[in-house]
PDB file of C-alpha atoms in Angstrom:
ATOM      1  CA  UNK O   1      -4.545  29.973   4.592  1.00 34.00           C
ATOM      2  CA  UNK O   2      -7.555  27.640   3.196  1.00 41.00           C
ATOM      3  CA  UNK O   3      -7.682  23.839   3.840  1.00 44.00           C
ATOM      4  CA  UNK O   4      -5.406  22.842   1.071  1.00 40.00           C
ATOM      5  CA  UNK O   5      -3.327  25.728   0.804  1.00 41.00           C
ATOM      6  CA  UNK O   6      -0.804  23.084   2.705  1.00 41.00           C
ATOM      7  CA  UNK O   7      -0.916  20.677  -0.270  1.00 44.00           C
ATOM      8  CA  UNK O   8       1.743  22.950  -1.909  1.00 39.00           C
ATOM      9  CA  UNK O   9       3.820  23.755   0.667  1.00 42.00           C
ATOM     10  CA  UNK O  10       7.166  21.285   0.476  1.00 51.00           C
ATOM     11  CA  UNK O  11       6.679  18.810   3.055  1.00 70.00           C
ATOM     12  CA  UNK O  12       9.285  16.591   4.729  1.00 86.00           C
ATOM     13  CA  UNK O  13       8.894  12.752   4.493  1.00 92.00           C
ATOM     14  CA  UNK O  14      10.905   9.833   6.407  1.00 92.00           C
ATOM     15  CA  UNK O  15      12.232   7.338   3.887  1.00 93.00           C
ATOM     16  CA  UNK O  16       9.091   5.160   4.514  1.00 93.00           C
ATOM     17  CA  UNK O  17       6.639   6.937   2.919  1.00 94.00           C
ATOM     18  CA  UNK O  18       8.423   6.556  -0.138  1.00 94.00           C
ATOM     19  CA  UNK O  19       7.673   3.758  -2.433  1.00 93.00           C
ATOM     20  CA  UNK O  20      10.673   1.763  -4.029  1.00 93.00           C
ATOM     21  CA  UNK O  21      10.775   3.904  -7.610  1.00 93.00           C
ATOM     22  CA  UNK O  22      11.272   6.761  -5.166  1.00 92.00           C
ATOM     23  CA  UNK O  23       7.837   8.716  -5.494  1.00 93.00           C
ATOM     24  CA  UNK O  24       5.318   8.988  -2.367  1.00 94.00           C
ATOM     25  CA  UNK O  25       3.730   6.457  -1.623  1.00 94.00           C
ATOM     26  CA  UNK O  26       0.120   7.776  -2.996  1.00 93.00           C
ATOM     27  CA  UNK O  27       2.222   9.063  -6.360  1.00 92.00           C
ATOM     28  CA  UNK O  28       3.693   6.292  -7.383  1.00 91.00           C
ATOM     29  CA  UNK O  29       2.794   4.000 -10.731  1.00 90.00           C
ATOM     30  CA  UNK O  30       3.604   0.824  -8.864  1.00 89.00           C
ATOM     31  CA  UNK O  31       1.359  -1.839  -9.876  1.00 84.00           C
ATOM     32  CA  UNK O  32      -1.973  -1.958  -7.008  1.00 80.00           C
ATOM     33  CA  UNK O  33      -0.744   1.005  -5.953  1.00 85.00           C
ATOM     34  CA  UNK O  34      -2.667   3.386  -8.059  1.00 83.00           C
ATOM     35  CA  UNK O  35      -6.216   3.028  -7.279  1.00 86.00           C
ATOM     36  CA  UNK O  36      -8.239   5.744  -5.318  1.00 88.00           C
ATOM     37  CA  UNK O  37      -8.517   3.290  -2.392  1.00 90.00           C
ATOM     38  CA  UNK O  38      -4.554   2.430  -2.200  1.00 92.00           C
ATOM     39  CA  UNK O  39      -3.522   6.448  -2.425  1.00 92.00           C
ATOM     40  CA  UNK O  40      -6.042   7.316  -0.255  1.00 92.00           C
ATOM     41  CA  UNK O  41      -4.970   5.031   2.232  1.00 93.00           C
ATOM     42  CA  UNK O  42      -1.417   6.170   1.778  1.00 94.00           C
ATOM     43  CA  UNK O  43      -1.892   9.754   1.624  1.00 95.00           C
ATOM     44  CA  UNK O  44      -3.701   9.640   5.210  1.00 95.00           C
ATOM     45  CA  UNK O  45      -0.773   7.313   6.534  1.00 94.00           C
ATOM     46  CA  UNK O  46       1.444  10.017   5.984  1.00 95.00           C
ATOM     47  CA  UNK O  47      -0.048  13.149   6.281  1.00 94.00           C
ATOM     48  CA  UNK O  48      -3.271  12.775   9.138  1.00 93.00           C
ATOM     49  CA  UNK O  49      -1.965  11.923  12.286  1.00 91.00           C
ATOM     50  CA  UNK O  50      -4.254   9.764  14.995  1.00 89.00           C
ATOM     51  CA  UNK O  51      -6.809  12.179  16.424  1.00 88.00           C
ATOM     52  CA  UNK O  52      -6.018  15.065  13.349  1.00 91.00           C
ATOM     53  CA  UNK O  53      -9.034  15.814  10.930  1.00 92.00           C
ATOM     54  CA  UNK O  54      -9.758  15.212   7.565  1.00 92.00           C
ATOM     55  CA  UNK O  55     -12.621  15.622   4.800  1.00 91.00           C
ATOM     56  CA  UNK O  56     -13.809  13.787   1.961  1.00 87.00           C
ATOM     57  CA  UNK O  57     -13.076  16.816   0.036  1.00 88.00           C
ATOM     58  CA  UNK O  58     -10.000  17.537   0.966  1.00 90.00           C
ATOM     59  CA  UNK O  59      -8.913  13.751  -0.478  1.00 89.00           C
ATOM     60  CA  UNK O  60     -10.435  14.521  -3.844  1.00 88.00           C
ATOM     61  CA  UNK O  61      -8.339  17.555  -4.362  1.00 88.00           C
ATOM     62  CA  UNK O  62      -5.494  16.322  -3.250  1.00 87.00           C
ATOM     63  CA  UNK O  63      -5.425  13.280  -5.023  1.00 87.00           C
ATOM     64  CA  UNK O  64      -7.687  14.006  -7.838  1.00 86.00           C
ATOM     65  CA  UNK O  65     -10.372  11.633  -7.241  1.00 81.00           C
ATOM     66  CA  UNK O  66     -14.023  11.841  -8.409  1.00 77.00           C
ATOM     67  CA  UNK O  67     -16.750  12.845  -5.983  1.00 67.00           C
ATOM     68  CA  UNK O  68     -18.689   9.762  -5.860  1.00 65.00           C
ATOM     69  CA  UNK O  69     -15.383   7.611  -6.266  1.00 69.00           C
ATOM     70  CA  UNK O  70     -13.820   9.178  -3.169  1.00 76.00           C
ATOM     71  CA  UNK O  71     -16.950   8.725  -0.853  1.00 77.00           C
ATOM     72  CA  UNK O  72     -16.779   4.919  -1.864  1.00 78.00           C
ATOM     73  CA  UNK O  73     -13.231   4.065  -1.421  1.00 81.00           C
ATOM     74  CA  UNK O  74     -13.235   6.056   1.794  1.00 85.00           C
ATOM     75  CA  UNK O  75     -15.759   4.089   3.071  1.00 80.00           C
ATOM     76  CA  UNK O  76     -13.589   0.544   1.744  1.00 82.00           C
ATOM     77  CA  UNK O  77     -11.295   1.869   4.297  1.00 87.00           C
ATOM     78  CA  UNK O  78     -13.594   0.911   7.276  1.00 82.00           C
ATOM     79  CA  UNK O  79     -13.025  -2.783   5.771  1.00 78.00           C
ATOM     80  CA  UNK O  80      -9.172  -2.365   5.777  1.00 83.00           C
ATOM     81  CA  UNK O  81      -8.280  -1.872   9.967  1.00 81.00           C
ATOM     82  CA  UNK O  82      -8.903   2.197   9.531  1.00 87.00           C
ATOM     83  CA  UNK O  83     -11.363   3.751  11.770  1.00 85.00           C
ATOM     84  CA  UNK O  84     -12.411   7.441  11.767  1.00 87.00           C
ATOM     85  CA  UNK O  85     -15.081   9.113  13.360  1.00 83.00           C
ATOM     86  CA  UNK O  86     -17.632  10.914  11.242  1.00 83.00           C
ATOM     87  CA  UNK O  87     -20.726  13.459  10.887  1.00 79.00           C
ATOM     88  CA  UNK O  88     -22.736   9.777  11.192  1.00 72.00           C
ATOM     89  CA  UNK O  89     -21.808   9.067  14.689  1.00 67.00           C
ATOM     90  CA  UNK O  90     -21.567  12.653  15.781  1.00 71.00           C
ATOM     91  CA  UNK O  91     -23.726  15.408  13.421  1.00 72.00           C
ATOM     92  CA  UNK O  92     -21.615  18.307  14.858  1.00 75.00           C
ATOM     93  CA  UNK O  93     -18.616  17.370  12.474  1.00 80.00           C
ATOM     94  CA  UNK O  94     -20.397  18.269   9.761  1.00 83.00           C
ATOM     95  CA  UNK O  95     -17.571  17.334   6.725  1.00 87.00           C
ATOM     96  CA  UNK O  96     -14.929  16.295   9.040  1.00 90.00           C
ATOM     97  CA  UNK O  97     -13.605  13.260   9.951  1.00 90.00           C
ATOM     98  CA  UNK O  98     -11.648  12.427  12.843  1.00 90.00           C
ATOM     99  CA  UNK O  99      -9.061   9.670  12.759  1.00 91.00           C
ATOM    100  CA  UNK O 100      -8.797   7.385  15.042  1.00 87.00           C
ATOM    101  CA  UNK O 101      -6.847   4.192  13.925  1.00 87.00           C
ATOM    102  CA  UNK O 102      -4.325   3.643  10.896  1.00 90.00           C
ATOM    103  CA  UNK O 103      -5.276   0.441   8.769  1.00 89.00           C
ATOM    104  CA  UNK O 104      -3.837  -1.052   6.126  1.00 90.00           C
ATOM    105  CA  UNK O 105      -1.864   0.985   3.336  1.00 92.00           C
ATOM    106  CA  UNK O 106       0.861  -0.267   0.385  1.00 92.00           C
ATOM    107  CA  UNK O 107       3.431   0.112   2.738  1.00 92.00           C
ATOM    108  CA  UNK O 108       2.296  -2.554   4.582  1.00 90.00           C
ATOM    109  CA  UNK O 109       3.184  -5.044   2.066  1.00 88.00           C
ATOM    110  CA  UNK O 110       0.287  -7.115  -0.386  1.00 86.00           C
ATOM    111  CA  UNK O 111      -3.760  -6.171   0.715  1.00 81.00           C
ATOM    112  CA  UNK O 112      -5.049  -8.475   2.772  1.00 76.00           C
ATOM    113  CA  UNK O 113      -7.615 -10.798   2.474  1.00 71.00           C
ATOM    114  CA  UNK O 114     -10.290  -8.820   4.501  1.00 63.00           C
ATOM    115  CA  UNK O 115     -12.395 -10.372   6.941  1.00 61.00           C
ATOM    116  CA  UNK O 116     -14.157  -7.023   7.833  1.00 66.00           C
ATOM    117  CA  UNK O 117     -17.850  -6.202   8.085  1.00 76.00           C
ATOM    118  CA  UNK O 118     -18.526  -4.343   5.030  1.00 78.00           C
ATOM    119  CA  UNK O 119     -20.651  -1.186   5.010  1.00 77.00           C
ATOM    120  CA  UNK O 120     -23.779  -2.904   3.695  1.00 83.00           C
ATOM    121  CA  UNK O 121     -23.697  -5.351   6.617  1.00 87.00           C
ATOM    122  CA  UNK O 122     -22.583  -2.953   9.082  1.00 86.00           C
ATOM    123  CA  UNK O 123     -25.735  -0.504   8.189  1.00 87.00           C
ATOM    124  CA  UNK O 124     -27.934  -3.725   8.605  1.00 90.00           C
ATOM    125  CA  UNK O 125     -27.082  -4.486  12.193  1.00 91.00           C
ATOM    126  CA  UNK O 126     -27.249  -0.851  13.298  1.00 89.00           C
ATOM    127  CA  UNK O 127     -30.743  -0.495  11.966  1.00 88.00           C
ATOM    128  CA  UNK O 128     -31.901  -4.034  13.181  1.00 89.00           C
ATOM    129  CA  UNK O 129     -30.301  -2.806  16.703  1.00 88.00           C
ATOM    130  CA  UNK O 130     -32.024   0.510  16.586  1.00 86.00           C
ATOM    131  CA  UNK O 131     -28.831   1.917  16.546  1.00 87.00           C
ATOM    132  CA  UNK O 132     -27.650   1.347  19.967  1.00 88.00           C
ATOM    133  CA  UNK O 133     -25.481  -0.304  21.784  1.00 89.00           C
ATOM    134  CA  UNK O 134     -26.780  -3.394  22.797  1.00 88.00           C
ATOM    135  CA  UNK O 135     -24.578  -4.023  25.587  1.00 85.00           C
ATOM    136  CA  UNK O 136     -25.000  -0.376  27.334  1.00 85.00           C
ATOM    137  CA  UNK O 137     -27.770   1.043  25.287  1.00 86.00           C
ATOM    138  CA  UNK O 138     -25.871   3.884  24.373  1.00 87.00           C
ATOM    139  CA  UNK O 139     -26.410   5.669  20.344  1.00 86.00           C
ATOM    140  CA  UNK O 140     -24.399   7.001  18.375  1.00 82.00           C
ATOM    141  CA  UNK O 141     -23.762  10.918  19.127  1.00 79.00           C
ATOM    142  CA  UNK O 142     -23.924  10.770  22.711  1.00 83.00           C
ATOM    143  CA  UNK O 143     -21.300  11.101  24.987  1.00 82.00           C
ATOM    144  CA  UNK O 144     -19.301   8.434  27.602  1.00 82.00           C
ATOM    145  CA  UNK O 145     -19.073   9.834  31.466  1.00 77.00           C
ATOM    146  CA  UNK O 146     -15.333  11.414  30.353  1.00 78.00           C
ATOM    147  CA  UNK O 147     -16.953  13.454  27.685  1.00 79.00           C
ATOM    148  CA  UNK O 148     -15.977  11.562  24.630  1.00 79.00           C
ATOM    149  CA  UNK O 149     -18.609  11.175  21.816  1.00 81.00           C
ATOM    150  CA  UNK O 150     -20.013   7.545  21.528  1.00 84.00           C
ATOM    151  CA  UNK O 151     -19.013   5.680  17.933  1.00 82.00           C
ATOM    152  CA  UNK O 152     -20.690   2.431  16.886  1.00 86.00           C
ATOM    153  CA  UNK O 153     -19.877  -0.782  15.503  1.00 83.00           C
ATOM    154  CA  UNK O 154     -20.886  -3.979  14.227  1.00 86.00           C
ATOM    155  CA  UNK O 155     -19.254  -6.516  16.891  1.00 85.00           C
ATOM    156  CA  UNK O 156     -19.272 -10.434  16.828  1.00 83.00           C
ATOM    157  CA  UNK O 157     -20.816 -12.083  19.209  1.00 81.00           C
ATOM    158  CA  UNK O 158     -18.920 -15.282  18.346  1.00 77.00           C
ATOM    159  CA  UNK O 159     -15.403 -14.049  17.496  1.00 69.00           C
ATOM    160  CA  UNK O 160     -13.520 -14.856  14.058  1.00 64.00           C
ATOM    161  CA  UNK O 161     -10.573 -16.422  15.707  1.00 55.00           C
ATOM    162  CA  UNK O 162     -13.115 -19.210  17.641  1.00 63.00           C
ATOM    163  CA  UNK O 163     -14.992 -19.518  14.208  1.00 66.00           C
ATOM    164  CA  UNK O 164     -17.737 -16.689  14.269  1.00 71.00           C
ATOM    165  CA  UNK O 165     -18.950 -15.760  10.707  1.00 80.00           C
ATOM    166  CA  UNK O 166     -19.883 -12.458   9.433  1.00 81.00           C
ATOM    167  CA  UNK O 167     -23.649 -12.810   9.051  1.00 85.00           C
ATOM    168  CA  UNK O 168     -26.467 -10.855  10.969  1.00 88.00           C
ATOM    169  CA  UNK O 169     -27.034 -13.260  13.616  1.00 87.00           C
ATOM    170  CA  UNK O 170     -23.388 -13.621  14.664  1.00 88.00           C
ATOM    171  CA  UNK O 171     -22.676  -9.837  14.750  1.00 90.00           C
ATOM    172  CA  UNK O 172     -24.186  -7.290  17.089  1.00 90.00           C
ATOM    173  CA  UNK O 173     -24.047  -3.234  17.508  1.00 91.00           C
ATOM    174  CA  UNK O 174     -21.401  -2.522  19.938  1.00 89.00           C
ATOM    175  CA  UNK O 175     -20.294   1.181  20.831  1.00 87.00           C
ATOM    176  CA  UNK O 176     -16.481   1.843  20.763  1.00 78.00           C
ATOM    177  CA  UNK O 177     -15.879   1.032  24.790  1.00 79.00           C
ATOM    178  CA  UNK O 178     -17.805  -2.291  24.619  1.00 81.00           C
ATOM    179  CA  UNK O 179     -16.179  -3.427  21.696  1.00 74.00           C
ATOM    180  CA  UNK O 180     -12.397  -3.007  22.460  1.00 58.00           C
ATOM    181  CA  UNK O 181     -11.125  -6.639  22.879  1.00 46.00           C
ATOM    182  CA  UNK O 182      -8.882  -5.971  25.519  1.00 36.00           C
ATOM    183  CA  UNK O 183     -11.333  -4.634  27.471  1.00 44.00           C
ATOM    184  CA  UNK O 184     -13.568  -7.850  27.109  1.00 41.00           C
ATOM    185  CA  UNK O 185     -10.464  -9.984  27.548  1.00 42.00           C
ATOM    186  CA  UNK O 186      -8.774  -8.169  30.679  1.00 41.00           C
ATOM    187  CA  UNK O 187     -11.884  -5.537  32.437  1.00 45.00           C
ATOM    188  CA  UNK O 188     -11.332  -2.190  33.107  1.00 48.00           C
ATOM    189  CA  UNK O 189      -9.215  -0.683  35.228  1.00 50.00           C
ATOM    190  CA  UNK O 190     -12.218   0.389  37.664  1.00 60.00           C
ATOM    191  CA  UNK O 191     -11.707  -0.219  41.573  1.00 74.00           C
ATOM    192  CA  UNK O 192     -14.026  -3.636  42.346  1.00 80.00           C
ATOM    193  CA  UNK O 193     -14.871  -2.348  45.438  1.00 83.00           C
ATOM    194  CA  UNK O 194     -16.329   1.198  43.838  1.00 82.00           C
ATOM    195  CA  UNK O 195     -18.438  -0.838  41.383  1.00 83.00           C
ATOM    196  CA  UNK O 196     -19.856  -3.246  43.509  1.00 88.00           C
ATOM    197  CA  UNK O 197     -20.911  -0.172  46.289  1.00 88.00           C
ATOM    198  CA  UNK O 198     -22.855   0.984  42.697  1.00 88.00           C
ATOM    199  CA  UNK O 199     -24.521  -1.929  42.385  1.00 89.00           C
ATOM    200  CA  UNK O 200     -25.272  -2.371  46.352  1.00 91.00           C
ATOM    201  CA  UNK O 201     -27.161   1.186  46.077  1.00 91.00           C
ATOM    202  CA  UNK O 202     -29.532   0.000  43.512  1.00 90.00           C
ATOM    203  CA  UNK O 203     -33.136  -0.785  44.538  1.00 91.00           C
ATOM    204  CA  UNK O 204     -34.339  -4.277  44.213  1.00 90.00           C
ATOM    205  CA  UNK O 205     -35.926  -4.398  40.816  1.00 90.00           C
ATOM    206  CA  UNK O 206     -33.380  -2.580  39.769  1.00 88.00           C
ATOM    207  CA  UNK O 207     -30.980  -5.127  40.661  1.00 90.00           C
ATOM    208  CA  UNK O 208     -33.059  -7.772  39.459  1.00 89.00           C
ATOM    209  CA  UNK O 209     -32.573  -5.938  35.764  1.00 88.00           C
ATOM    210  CA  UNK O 210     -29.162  -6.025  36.220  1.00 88.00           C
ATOM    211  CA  UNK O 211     -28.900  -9.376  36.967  1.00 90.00           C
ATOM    212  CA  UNK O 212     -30.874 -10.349  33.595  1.00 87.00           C
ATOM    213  CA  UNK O 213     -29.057  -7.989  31.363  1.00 83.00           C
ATOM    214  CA  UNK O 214     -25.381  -9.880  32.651  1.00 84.00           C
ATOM    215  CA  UNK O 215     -27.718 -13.161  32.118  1.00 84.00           C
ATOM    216  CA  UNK O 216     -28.950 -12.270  28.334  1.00 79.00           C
ATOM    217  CA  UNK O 217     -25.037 -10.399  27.787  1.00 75.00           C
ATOM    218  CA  UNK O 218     -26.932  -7.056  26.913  1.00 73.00           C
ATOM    219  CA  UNK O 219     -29.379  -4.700  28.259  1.00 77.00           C
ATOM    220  CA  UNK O 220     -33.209  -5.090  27.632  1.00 78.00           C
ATOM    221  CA  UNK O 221     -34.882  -1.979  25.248  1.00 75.00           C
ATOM    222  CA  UNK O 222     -38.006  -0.512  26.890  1.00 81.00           C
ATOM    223  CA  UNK O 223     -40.989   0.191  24.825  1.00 85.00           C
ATOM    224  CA  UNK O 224     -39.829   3.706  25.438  1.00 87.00           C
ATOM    225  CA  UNK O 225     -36.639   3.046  24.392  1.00 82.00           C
ATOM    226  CA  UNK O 226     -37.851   1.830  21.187  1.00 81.00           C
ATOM    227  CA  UNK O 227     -40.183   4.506  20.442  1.00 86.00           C
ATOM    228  CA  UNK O 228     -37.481   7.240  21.398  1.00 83.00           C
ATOM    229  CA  UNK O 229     -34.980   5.529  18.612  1.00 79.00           C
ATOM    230  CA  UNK O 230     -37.636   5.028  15.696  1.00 81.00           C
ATOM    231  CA  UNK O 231     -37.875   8.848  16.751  1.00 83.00           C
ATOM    232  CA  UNK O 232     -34.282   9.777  16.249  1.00 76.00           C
ATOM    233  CA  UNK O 233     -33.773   7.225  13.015  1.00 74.00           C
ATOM    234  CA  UNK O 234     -36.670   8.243  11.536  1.00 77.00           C
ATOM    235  CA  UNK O 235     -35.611  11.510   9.709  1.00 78.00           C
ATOM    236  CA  UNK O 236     -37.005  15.244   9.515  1.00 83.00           C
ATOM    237  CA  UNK O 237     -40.298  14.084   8.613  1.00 87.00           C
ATOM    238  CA  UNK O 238     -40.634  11.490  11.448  1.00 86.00           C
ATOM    239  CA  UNK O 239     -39.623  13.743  13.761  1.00 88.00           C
ATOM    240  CA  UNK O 240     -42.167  16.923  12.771  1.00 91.00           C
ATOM    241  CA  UNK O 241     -44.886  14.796  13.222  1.00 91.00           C
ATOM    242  CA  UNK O 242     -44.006  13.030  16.630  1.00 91.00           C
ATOM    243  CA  UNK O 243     -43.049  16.478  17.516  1.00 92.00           C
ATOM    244  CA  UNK O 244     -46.617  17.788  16.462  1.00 91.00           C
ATOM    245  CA  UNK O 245     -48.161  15.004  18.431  1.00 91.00           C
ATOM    246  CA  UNK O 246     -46.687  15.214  21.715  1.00 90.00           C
ATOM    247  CA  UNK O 247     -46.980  19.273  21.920  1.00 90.00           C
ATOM    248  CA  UNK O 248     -51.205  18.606  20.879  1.00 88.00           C
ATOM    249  CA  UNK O 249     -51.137  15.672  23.990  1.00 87.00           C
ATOM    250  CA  UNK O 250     -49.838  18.072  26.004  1.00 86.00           C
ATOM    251  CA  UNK O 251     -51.806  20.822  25.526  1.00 83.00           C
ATOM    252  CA  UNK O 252     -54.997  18.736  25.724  1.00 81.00           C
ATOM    253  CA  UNK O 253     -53.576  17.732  29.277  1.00 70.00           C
ATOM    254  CA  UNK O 254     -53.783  21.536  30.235  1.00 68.00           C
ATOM    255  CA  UNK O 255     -57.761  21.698  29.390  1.00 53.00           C
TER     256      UNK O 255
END
């Protein structure tokens, strides 16, 4: 069976994925329902469930969309309470998409007003940052302690609901742990007692670090740091020639 061999097969719906003239949701002719944006949102709703995968592709055939119009109203759904994980935070996707949190759709009543970072923004702070997390330094690709693949975002440092505004020097990058609100708001559920023997084993200077980065509210980039992520950011090309460079220092080391 292909990847959209299931589009045809007759597929059971609860009452609530039906919109009020009785079609689907992502079917029907109900006024600001019938952009690419609106079905798309409602087709994934109903038919991806939270951790399930999906592709660009697969949304253009099943709801007819143009190439370059699907790739822009799937990113619009970023900017609507949807997030998804993606080939740009981990490569080894490749087309697919993992969902990871259902945003708005019709269903939900009239669109919102969005307050969301949009892409353009977004893309801004992650360069400016390097693309790292400023608060633990991890990028985009790697992977947390439990084996889960590190996604990034653009957090606020002051937040909307105490009057932070979405410009560049109110938002920061924040991987997926370090932004979660209830994590800021409550801690993690990590034993006190194991953290602080953690700290306790670290060597002076090292604790001194520490001690700054809680000061500052993120962790300090080493010269290293920054050469290692102007390295990873910088594309093929980049890459060859820092490549080329380090194997010709090395080799001179060996004469």
């Amino acid at each position: 069976m292909s990847e959209f061999d299931f589009v045809q097969v007759n597929r059971e719906y609860p009452n609530e994925a039906y919109a009020p003239d009785g079609e689907l949701w992502w079917e029907t002719k109900i006024h600001g329902c019938r952009g690419a944006f609106p079905r798309m949102a409602s087709w994934l709703r109903w038919n991806v469930e939270v951790g399930e995968r999906f592709t660009t592709r697969q949304l253009r055939k099943v709801l007819n969309v143009k190439n370059e119009h699907a790739q822009r109203r799937q990113r619009e759904l970023r900017d609507h309470g949807w997030r998804y994980l993606s080939s740009k935070e981990e490569p080894s996707l490749g087309e697919d998409c993992i969902l990871e949190e259902i945003g708005w759709w019709p269903g939900d009543g009239p669109r919102p007003k969005t307050t969301a970072i949009s892409a353009k923004v977004r893309r801004q702070v992650l360069e400016r940052d390097g693309g790292r997390c400023v608060i633990c330094g991890r990028a985009a690709g790697e992977q947390y302690d439990d084996g889960s693949i590190v996604s990034l975002a653009a957090g606020h440092i002051r937040a909307n609901s105490h009057g932070g505004k979405i410009s560049l020097d109110n938002l920061r990058t924040e991987c997926r742990l370090c932004n979660e609100s209830v994590r800021a708001d409550t801690g993690s559920a990590a034993d006190p007692k194991a953290v602080l023997e953690q700290v306790k084993s670290l060597k002076k200077k090292e604790r001194e670090e520490l001690r700054y980065w809680i000061q500052a509210g993120q962790r300090t980039r080493t010269a290293l740091d920054r050469a290692y992520d102007a390295y990873r950011l910088g594309g093929p090309r980049v890459q060859e020639e820092v490549v080329r460079y380090l194997a010709e220092m090395e080799s001179r080391s060996w004469v």
